[in-house]
Tab-separated table of N, CA and C in Angstrom:
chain	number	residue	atom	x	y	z
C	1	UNK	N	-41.249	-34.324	-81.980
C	1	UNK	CA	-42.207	-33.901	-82.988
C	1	UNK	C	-41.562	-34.073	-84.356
C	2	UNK	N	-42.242	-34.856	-85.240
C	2	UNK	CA	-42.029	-34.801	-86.642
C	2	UNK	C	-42.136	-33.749	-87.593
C	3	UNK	N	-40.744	-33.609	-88.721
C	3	UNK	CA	-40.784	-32.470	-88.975
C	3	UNK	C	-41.879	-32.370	-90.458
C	4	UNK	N	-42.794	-33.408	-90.421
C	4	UNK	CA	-44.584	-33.341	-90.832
C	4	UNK	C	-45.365	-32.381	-90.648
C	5	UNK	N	-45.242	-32.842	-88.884
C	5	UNK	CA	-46.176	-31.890	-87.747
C	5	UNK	C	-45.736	-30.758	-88.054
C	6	UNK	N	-44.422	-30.132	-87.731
C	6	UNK	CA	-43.966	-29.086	-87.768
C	6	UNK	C	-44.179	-28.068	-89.061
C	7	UNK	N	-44.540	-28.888	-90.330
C	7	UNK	CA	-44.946	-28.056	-91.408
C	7	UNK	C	-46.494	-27.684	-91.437
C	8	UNK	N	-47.048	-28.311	-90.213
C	8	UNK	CA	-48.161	-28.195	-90.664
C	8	UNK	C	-49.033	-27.240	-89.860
C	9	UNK	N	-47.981	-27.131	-88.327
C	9	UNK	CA	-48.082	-26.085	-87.331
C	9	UNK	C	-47.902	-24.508	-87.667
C	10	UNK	N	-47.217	-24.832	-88.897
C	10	UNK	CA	-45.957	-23.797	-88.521
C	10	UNK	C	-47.173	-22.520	-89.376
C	11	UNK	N	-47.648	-22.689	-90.071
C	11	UNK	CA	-48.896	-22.317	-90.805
C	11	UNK	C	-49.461	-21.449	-89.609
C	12	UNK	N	-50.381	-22.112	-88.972
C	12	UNK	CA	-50.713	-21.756	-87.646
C	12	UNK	C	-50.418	-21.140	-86.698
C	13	UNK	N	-49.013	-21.423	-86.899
C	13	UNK	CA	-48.442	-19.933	-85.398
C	13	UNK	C	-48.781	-18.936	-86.548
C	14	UNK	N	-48.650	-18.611	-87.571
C	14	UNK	CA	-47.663	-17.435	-87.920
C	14	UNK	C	-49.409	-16.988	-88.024
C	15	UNK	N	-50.513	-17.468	-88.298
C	15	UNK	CA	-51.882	-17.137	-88.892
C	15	UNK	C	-52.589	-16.378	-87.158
C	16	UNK	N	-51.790	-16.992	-85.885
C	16	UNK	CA	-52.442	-16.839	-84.965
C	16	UNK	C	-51.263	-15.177	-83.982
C	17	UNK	N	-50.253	-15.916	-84.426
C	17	UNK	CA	-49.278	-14.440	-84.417
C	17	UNK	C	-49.840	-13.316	-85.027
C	18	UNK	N	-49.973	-13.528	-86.283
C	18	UNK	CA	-50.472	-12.414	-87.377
C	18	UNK	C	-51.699	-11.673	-86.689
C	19	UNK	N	-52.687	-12.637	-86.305
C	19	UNK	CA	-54.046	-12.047	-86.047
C	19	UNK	C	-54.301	-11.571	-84.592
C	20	UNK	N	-53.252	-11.729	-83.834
C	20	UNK	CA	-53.160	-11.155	-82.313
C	20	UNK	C	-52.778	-9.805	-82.654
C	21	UNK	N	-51.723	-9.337	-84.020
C	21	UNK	CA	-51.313	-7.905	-83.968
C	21	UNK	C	-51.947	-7.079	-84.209
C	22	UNK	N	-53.218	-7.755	-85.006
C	22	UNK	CA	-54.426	-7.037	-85.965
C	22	UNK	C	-55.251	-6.151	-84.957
C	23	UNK	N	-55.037	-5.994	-83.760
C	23	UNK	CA	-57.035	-5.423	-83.091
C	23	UNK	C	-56.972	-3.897	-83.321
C	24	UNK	N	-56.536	-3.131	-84.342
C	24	UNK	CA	-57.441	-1.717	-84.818
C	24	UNK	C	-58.635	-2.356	-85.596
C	25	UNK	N	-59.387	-1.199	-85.535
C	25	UNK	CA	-60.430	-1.195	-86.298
C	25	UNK	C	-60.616	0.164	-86.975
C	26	UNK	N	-60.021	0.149	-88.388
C	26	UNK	CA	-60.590	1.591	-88.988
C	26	UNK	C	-61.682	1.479	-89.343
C	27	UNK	N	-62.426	2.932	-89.355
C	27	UNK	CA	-63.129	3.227	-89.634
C	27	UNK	C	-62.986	4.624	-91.105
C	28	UNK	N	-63.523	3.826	-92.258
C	28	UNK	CA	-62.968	4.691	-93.394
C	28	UNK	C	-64.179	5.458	-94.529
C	29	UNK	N	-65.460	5.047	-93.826
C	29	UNK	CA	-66.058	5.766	-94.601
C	29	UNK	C	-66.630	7.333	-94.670
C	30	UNK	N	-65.331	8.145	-93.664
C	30	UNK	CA	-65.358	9.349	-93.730
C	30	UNK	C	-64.894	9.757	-94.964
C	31	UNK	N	-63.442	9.091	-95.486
C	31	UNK	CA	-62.959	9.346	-96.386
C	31	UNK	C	-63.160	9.796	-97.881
C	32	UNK	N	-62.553	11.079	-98.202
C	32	UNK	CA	-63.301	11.483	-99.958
C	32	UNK	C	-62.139	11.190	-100.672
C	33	UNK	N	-62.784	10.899	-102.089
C	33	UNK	CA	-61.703	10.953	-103.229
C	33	UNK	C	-61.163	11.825	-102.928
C	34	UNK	N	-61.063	13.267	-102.400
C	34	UNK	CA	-59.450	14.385	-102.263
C	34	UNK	C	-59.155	14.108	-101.362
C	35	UNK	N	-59.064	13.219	-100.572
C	35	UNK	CA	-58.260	12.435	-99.325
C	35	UNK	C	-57.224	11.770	-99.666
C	36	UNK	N	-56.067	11.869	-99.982
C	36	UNK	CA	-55.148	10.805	-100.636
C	36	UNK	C	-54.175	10.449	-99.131
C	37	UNK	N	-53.493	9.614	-99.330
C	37	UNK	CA	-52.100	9.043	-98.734
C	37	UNK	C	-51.411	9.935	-98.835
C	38	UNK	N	-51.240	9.993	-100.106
C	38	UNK	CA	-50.136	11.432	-100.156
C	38	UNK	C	-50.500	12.984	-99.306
C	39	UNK	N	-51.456	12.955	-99.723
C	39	UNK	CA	-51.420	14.615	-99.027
C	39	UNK	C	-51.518	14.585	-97.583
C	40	UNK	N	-52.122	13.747	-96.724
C	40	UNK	CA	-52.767	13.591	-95.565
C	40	UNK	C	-51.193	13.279	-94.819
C	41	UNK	N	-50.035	12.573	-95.348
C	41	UNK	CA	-48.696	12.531	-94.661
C	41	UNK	C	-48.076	13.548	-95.021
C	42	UNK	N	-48.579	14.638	-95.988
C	42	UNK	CA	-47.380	15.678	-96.069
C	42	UNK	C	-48.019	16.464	-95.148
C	43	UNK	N	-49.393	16.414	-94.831
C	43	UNK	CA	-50.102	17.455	-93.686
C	43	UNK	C	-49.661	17.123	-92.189
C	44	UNK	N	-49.934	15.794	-92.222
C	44	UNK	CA	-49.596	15.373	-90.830
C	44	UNK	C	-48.054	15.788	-90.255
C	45	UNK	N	-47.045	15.756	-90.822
C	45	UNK	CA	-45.885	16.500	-91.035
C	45	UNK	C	-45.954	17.716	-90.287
C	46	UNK	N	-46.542	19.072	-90.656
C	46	UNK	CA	-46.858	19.600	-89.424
C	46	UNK	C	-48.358	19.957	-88.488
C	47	UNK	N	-49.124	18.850	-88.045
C	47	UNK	CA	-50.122	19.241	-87.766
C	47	UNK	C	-49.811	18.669	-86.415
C	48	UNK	N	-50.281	18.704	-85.136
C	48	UNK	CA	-50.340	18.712	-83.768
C	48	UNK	C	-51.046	17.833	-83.479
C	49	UNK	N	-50.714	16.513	-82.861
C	49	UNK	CA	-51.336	15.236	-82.146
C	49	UNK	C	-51.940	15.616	-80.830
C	50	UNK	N	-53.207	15.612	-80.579
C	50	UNK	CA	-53.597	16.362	-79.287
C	50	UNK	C	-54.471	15.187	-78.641
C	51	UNK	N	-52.971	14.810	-77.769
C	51	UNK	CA	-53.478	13.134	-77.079
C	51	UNK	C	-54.360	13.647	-75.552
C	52	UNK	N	-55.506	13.423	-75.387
C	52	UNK	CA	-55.932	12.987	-74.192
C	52	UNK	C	-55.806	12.312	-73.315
C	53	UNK	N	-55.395	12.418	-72.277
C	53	UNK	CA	-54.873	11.206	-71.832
C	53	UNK	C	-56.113	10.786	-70.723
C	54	UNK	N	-55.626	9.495	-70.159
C	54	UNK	CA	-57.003	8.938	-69.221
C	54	UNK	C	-57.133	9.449	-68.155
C	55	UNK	N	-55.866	10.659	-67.314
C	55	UNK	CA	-55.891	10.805	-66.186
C	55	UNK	C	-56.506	12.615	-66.317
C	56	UNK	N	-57.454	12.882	-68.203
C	56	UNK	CA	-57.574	13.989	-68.172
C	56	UNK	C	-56.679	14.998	-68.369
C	57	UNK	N	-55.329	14.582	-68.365
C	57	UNK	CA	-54.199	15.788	-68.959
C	57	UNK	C	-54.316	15.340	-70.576
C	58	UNK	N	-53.696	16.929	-71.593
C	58	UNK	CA	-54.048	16.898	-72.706
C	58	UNK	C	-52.275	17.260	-72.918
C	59	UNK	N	-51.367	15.950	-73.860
C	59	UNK	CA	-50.588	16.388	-74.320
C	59	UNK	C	-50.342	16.948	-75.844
C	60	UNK	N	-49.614	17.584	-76.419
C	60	UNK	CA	-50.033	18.150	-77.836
C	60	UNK	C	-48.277	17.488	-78.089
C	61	UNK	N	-48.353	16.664	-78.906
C	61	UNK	CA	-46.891	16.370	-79.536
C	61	UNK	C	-47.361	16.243	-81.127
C	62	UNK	N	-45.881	16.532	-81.665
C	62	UNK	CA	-45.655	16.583	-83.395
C	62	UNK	C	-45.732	15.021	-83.584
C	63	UNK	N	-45.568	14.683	-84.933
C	63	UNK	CA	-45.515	13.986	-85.679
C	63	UNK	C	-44.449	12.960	-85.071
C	64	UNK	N	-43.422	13.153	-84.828
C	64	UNK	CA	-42.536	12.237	-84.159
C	64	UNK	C	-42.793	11.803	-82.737
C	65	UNK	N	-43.532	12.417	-82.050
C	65	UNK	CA	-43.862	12.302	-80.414
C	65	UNK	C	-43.083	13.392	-79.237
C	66	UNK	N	-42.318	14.336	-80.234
C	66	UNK	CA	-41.830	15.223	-79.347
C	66	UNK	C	-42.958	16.683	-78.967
C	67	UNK	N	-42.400	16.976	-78.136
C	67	UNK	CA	-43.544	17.968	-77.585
C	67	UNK	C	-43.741	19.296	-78.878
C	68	UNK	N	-44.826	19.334	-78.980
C	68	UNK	CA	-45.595	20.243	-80.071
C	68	UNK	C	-44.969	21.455	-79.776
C	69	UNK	N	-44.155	22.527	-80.927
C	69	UNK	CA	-43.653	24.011	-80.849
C	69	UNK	C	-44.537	24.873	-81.201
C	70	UNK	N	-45.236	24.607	-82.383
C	70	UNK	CA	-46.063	25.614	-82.983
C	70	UNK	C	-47.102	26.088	-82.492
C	71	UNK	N	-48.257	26.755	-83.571
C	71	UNK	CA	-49.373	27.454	-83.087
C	71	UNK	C	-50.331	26.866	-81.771
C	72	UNK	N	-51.063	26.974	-80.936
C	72	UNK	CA	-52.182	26.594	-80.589
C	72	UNK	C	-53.186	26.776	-80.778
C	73	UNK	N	-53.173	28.111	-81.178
C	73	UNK	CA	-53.966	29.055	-81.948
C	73	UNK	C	-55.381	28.130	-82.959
C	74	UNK	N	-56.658	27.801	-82.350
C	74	UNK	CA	-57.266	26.507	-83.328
C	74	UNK	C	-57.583	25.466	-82.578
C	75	UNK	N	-56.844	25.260	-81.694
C	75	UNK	CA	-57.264	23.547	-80.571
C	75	UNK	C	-58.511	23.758	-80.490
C	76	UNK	N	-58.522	24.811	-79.326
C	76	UNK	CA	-59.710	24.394	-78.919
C	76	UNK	C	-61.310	24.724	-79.230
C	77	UNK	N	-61.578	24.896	-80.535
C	77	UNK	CA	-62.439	25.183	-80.925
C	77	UNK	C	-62.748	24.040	-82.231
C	78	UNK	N	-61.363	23.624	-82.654
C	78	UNK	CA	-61.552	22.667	-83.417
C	78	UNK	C	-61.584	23.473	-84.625
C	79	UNK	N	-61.053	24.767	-85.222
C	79	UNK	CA	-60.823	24.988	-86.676
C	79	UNK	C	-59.549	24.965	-87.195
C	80	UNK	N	-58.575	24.197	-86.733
C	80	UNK	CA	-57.701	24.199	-87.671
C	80	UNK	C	-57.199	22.461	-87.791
C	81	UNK	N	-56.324	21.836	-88.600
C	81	UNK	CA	-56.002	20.826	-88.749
C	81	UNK	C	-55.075	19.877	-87.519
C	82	UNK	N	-55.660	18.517	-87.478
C	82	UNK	CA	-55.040	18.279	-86.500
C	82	UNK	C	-55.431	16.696	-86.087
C	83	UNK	N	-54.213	15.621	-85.419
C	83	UNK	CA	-54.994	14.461	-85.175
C	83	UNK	C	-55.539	14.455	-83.396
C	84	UNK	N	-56.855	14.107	-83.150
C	84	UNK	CA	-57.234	13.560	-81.995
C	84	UNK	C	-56.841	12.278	-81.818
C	85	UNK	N	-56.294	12.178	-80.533
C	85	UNK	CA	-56.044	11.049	-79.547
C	85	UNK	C	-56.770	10.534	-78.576
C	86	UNK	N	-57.509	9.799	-78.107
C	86	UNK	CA	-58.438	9.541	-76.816
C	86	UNK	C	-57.793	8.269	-76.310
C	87	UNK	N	-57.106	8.465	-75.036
C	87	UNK	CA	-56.792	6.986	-74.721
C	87	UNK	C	-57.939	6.827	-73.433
C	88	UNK	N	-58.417	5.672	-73.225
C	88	UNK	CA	-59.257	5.097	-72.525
C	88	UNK	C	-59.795	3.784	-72.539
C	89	UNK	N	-61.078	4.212	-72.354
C	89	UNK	CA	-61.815	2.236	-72.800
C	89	UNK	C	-63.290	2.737	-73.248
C	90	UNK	N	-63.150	2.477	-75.176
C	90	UNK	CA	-64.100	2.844	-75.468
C	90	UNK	C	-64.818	1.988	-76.664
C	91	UNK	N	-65.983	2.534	-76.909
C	91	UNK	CA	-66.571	1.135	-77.583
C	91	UNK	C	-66.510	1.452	-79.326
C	92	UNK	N	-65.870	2.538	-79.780
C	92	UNK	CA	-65.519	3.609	-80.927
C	92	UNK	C	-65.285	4.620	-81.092
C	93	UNK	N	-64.605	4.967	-82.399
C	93	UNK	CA	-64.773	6.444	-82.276
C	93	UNK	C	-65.686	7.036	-82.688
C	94	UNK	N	-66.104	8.182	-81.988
C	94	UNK	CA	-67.252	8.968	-82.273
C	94	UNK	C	-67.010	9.706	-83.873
C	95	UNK	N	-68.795	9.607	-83.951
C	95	UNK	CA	-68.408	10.490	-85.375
C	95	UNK	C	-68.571	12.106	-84.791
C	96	UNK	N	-68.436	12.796	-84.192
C	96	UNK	CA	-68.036	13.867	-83.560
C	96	UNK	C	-67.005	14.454	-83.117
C	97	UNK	N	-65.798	13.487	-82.883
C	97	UNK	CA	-64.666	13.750	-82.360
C	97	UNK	C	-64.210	15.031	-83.307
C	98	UNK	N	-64.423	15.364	-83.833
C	98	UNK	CA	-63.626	16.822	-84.248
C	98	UNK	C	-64.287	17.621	-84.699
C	99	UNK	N	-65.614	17.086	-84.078
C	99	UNK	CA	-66.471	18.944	-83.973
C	99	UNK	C	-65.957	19.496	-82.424
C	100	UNK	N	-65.872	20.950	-82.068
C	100	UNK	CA	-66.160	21.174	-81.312
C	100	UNK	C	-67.074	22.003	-80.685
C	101	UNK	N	-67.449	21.452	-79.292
C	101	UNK	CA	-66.191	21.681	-78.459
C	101	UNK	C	-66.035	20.107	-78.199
C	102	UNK	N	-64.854	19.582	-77.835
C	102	UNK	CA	-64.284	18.784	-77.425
C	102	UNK	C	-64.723	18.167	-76.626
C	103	UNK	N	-64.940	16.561	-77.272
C	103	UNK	CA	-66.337	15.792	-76.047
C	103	UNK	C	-65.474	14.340	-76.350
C	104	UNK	N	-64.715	14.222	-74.905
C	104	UNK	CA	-64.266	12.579	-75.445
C	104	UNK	C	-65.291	10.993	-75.619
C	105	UNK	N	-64.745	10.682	-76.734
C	105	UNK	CA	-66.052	9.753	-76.973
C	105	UNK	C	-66.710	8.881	-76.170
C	106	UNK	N	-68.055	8.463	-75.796
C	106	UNK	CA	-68.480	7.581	-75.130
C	106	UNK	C	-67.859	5.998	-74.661
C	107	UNK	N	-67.616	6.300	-73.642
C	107	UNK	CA	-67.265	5.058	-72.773
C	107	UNK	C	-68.165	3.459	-73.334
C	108	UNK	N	-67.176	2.668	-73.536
C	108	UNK	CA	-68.591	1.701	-74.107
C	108	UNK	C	-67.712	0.719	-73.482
C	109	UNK	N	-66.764	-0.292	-72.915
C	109	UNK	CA	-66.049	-1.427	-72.793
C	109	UNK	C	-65.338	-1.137	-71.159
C	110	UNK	N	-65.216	-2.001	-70.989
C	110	UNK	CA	-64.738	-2.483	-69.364
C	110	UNK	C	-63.990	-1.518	-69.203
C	111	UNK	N	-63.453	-1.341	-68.132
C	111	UNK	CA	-62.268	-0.316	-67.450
C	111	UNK	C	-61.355	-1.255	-67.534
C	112	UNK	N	-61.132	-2.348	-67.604
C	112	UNK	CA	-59.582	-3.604	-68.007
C	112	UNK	C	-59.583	-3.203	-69.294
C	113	UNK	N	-60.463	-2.721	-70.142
C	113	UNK	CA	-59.970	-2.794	-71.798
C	113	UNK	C	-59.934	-1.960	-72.443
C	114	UNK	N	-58.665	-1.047	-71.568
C	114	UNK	CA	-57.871	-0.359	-72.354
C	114	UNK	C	-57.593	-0.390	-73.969
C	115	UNK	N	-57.713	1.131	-74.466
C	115	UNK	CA	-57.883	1.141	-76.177
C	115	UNK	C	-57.468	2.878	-76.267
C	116	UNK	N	-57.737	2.920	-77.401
C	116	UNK	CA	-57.556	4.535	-77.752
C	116	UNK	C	-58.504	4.474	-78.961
C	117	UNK	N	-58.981	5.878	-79.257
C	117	UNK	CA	-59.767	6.063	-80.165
C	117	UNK	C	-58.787	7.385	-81.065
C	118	UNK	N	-58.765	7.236	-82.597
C	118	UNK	CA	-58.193	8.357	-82.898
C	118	UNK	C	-58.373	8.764	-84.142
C	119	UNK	N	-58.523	10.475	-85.004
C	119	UNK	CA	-58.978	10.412	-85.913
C	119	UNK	C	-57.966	11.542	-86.702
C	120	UNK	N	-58.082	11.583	-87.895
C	120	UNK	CA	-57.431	12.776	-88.410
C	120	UNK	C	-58.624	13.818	-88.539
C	121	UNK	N	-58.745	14.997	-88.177
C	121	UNK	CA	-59.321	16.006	-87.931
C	121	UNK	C	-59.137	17.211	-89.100
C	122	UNK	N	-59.701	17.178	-90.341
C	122	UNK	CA	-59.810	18.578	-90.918
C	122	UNK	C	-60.739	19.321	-90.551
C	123	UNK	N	-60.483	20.079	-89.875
C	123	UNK	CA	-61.073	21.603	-88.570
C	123	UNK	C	-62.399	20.504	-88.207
C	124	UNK	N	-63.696	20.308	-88.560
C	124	UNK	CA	-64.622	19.713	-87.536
C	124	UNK	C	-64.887	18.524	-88.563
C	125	UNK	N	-64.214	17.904	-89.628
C	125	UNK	CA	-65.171	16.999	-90.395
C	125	UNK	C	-63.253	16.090	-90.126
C	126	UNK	N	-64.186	14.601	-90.206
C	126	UNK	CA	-63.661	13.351	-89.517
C	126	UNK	C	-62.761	12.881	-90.885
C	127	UNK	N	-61.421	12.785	-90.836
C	127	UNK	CA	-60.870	12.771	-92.676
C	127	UNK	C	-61.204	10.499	-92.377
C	128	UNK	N	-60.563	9.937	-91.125
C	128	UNK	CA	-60.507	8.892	-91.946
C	128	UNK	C	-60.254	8.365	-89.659
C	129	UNK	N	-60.711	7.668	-88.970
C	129	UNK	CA	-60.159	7.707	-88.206
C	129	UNK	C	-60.527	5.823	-87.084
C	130	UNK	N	-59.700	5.278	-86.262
C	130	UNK	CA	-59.763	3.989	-85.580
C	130	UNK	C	-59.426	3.531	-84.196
C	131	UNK	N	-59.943	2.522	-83.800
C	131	UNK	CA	-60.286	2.374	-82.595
C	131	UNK	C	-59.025	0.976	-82.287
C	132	UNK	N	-57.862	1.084	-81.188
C	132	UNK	CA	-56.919	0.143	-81.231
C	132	UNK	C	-57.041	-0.395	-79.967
C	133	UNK	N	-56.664	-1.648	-79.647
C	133	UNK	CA	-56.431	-1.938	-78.476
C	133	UNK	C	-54.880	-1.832	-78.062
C	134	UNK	N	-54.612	-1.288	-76.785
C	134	UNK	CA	-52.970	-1.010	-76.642
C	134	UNK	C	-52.831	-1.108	-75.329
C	135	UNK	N	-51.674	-1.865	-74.874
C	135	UNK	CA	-50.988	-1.943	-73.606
C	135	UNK	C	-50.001	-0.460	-73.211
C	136	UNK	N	-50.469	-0.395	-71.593
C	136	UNK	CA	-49.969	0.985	-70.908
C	136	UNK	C	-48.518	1.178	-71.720
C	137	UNK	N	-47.738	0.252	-71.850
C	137	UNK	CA	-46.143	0.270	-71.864
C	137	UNK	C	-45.856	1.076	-73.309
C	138	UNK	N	-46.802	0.708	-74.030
C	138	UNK	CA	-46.742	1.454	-75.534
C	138	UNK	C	-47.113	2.759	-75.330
C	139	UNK	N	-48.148	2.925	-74.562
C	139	UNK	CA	-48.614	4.697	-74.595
C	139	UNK	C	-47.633	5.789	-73.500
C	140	UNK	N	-47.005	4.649	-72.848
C	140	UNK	CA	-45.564	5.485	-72.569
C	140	UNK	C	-44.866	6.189	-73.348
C	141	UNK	N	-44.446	5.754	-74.352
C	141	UNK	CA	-43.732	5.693	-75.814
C	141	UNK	C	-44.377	6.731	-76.279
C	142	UNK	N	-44.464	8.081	-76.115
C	142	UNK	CA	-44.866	9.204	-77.623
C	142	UNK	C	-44.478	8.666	-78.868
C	143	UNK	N	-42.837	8.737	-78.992
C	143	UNK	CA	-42.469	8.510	-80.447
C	143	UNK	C	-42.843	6.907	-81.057
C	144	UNK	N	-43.252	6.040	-80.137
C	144	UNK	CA	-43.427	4.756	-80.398
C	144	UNK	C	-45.398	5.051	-81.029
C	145	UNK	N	-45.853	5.334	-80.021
C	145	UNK	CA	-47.351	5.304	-80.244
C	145	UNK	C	-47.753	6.491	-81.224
C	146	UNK	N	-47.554	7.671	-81.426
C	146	UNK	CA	-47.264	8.402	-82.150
C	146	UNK	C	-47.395	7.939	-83.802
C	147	UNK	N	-46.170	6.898	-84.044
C	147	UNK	CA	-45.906	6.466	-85.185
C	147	UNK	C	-46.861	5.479	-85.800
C	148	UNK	N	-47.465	4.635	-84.777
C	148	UNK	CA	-48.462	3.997	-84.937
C	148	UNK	C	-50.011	4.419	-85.088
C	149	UNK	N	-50.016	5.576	-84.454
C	149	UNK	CA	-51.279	6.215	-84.910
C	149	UNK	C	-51.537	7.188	-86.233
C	150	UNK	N	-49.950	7.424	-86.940
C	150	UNK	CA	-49.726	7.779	-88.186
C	150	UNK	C	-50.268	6.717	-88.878
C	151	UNK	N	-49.525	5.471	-88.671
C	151	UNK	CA	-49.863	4.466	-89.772
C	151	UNK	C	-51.009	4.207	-90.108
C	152	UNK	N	-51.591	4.096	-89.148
C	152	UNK	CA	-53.463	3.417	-88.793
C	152	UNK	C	-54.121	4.157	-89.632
C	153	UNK	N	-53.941	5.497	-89.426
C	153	UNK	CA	-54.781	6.484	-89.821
C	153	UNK	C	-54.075	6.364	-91.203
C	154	UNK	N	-53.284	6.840	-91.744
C	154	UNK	CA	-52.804	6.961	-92.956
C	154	UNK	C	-53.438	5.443	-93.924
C	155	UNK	N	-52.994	4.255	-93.136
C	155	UNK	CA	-53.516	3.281	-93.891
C	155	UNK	C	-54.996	3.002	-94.245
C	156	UNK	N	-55.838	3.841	-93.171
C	156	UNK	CA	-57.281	3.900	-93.400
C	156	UNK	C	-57.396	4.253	-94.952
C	157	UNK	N	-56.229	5.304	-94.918
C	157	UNK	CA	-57.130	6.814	-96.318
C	157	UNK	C	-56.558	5.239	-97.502
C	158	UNK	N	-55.469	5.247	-97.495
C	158	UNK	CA	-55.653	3.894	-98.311
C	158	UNK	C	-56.129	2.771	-99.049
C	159	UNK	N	-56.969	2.178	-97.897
C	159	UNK	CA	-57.513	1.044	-98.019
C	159	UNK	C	-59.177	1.603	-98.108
C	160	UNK	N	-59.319	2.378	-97.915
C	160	UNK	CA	-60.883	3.266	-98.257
C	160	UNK	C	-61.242	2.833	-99.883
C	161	UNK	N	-62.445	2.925	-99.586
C	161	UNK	CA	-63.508	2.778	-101.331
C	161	UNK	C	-63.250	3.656	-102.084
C	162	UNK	N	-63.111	5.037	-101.296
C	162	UNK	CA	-62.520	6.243	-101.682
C	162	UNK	C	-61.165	6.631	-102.682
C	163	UNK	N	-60.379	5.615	-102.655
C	163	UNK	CA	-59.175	5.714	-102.964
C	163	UNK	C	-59.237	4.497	-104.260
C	164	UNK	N	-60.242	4.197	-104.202
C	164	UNK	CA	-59.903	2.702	-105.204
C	164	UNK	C	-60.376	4.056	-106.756
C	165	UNK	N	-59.275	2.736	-107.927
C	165	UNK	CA	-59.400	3.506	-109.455
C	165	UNK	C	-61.003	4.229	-109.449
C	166	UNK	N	-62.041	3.085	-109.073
C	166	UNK	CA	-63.738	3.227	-109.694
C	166	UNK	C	-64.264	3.351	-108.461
C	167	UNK	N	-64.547	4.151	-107.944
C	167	UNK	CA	-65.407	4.107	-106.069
C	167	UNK	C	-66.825	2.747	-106.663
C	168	UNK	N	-66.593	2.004	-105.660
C	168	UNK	CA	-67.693	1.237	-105.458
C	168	UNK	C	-69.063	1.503	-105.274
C	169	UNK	N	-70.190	1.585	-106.160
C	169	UNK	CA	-71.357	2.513	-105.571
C	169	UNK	C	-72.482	1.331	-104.757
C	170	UNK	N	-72.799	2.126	-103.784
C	170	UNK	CA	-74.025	0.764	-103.182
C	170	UNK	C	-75.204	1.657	-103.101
């Protein structure tokens, strides 16, 4: 192969690499101007990840993926702060996920296509939250998947209309 070809490929892996890593889908028009980046990672800091899992057990881990110390006091009613986790195969996240009582979101996609749905939760209203596709081997990983469902979510409040200098009006 000519190193022509090769400049002209090389474009191409990285565009087709790039776009295989991409499959979240946020969803950001929960988000308000007092939603910032900033505050939503100093909250998440100590608020309780309360992962569902597919086999129906509910684990509660911190911010890093280690097992949750603090209150419980709030789960299950849904009034205090906190991110939902849903791993399964689903077709979005519900705009309900953090009212309660606790209703995991509607099943919408094959039983092969595994995903998670997940949102940041201020007590029953939805701050900013997205739908990922993920292999079993990652949701092994607390502190691995964990960190990634920080980002997602955090990058939602971000990239929101919400957050821009002039909100966009339609």
């Amino acid at each position: 192969m000519s190193r022509r070809n090769l400049c002209r490929i090389g474009p191409m892996i990285l565009v087709t690499a790039l776009s295989a890593g991409c499959a979240a889908h946020l969803q950001t028009k929960t988000v308000q101007t007092s939603d910032t980046y900033d505050l939503w990672a100093s909250r998440m800091q100590s608020m309780p990840f309360v992962i569902h899992q597919k086999d129906g057990q509910i684990a509660l881990v911190d911010v890093h993926g280690d097992p949750w110390r603090g209150s419980t006091e709030g789960l299950e009613d849904g009034s205090v702060q906190r991110v939902e986790v849903y791993e399964g195969a689903f077709a979005a996240p519900s705009a309900t996920m953090c009212k309660a009582p606790m209703a995991p979101p509607r099943s919408g996609i094959t039983a092969s296509s595994d995903n998670v749905v997940a949102a940041i939760c201020d007590r029953d209203r939805t701050v900013v939250s997205f739908s990922d596709t993920i292999r079993p081997r990652v949701l092994g990983s607390k502190t691995e998947y964990v960190s990634r469902v920080r980002h997602l979510l955090l990058e939602g409040i971000w990239e929101s209309v919400a957050q821009e200098p002039e909100p966009l009006h339609t």
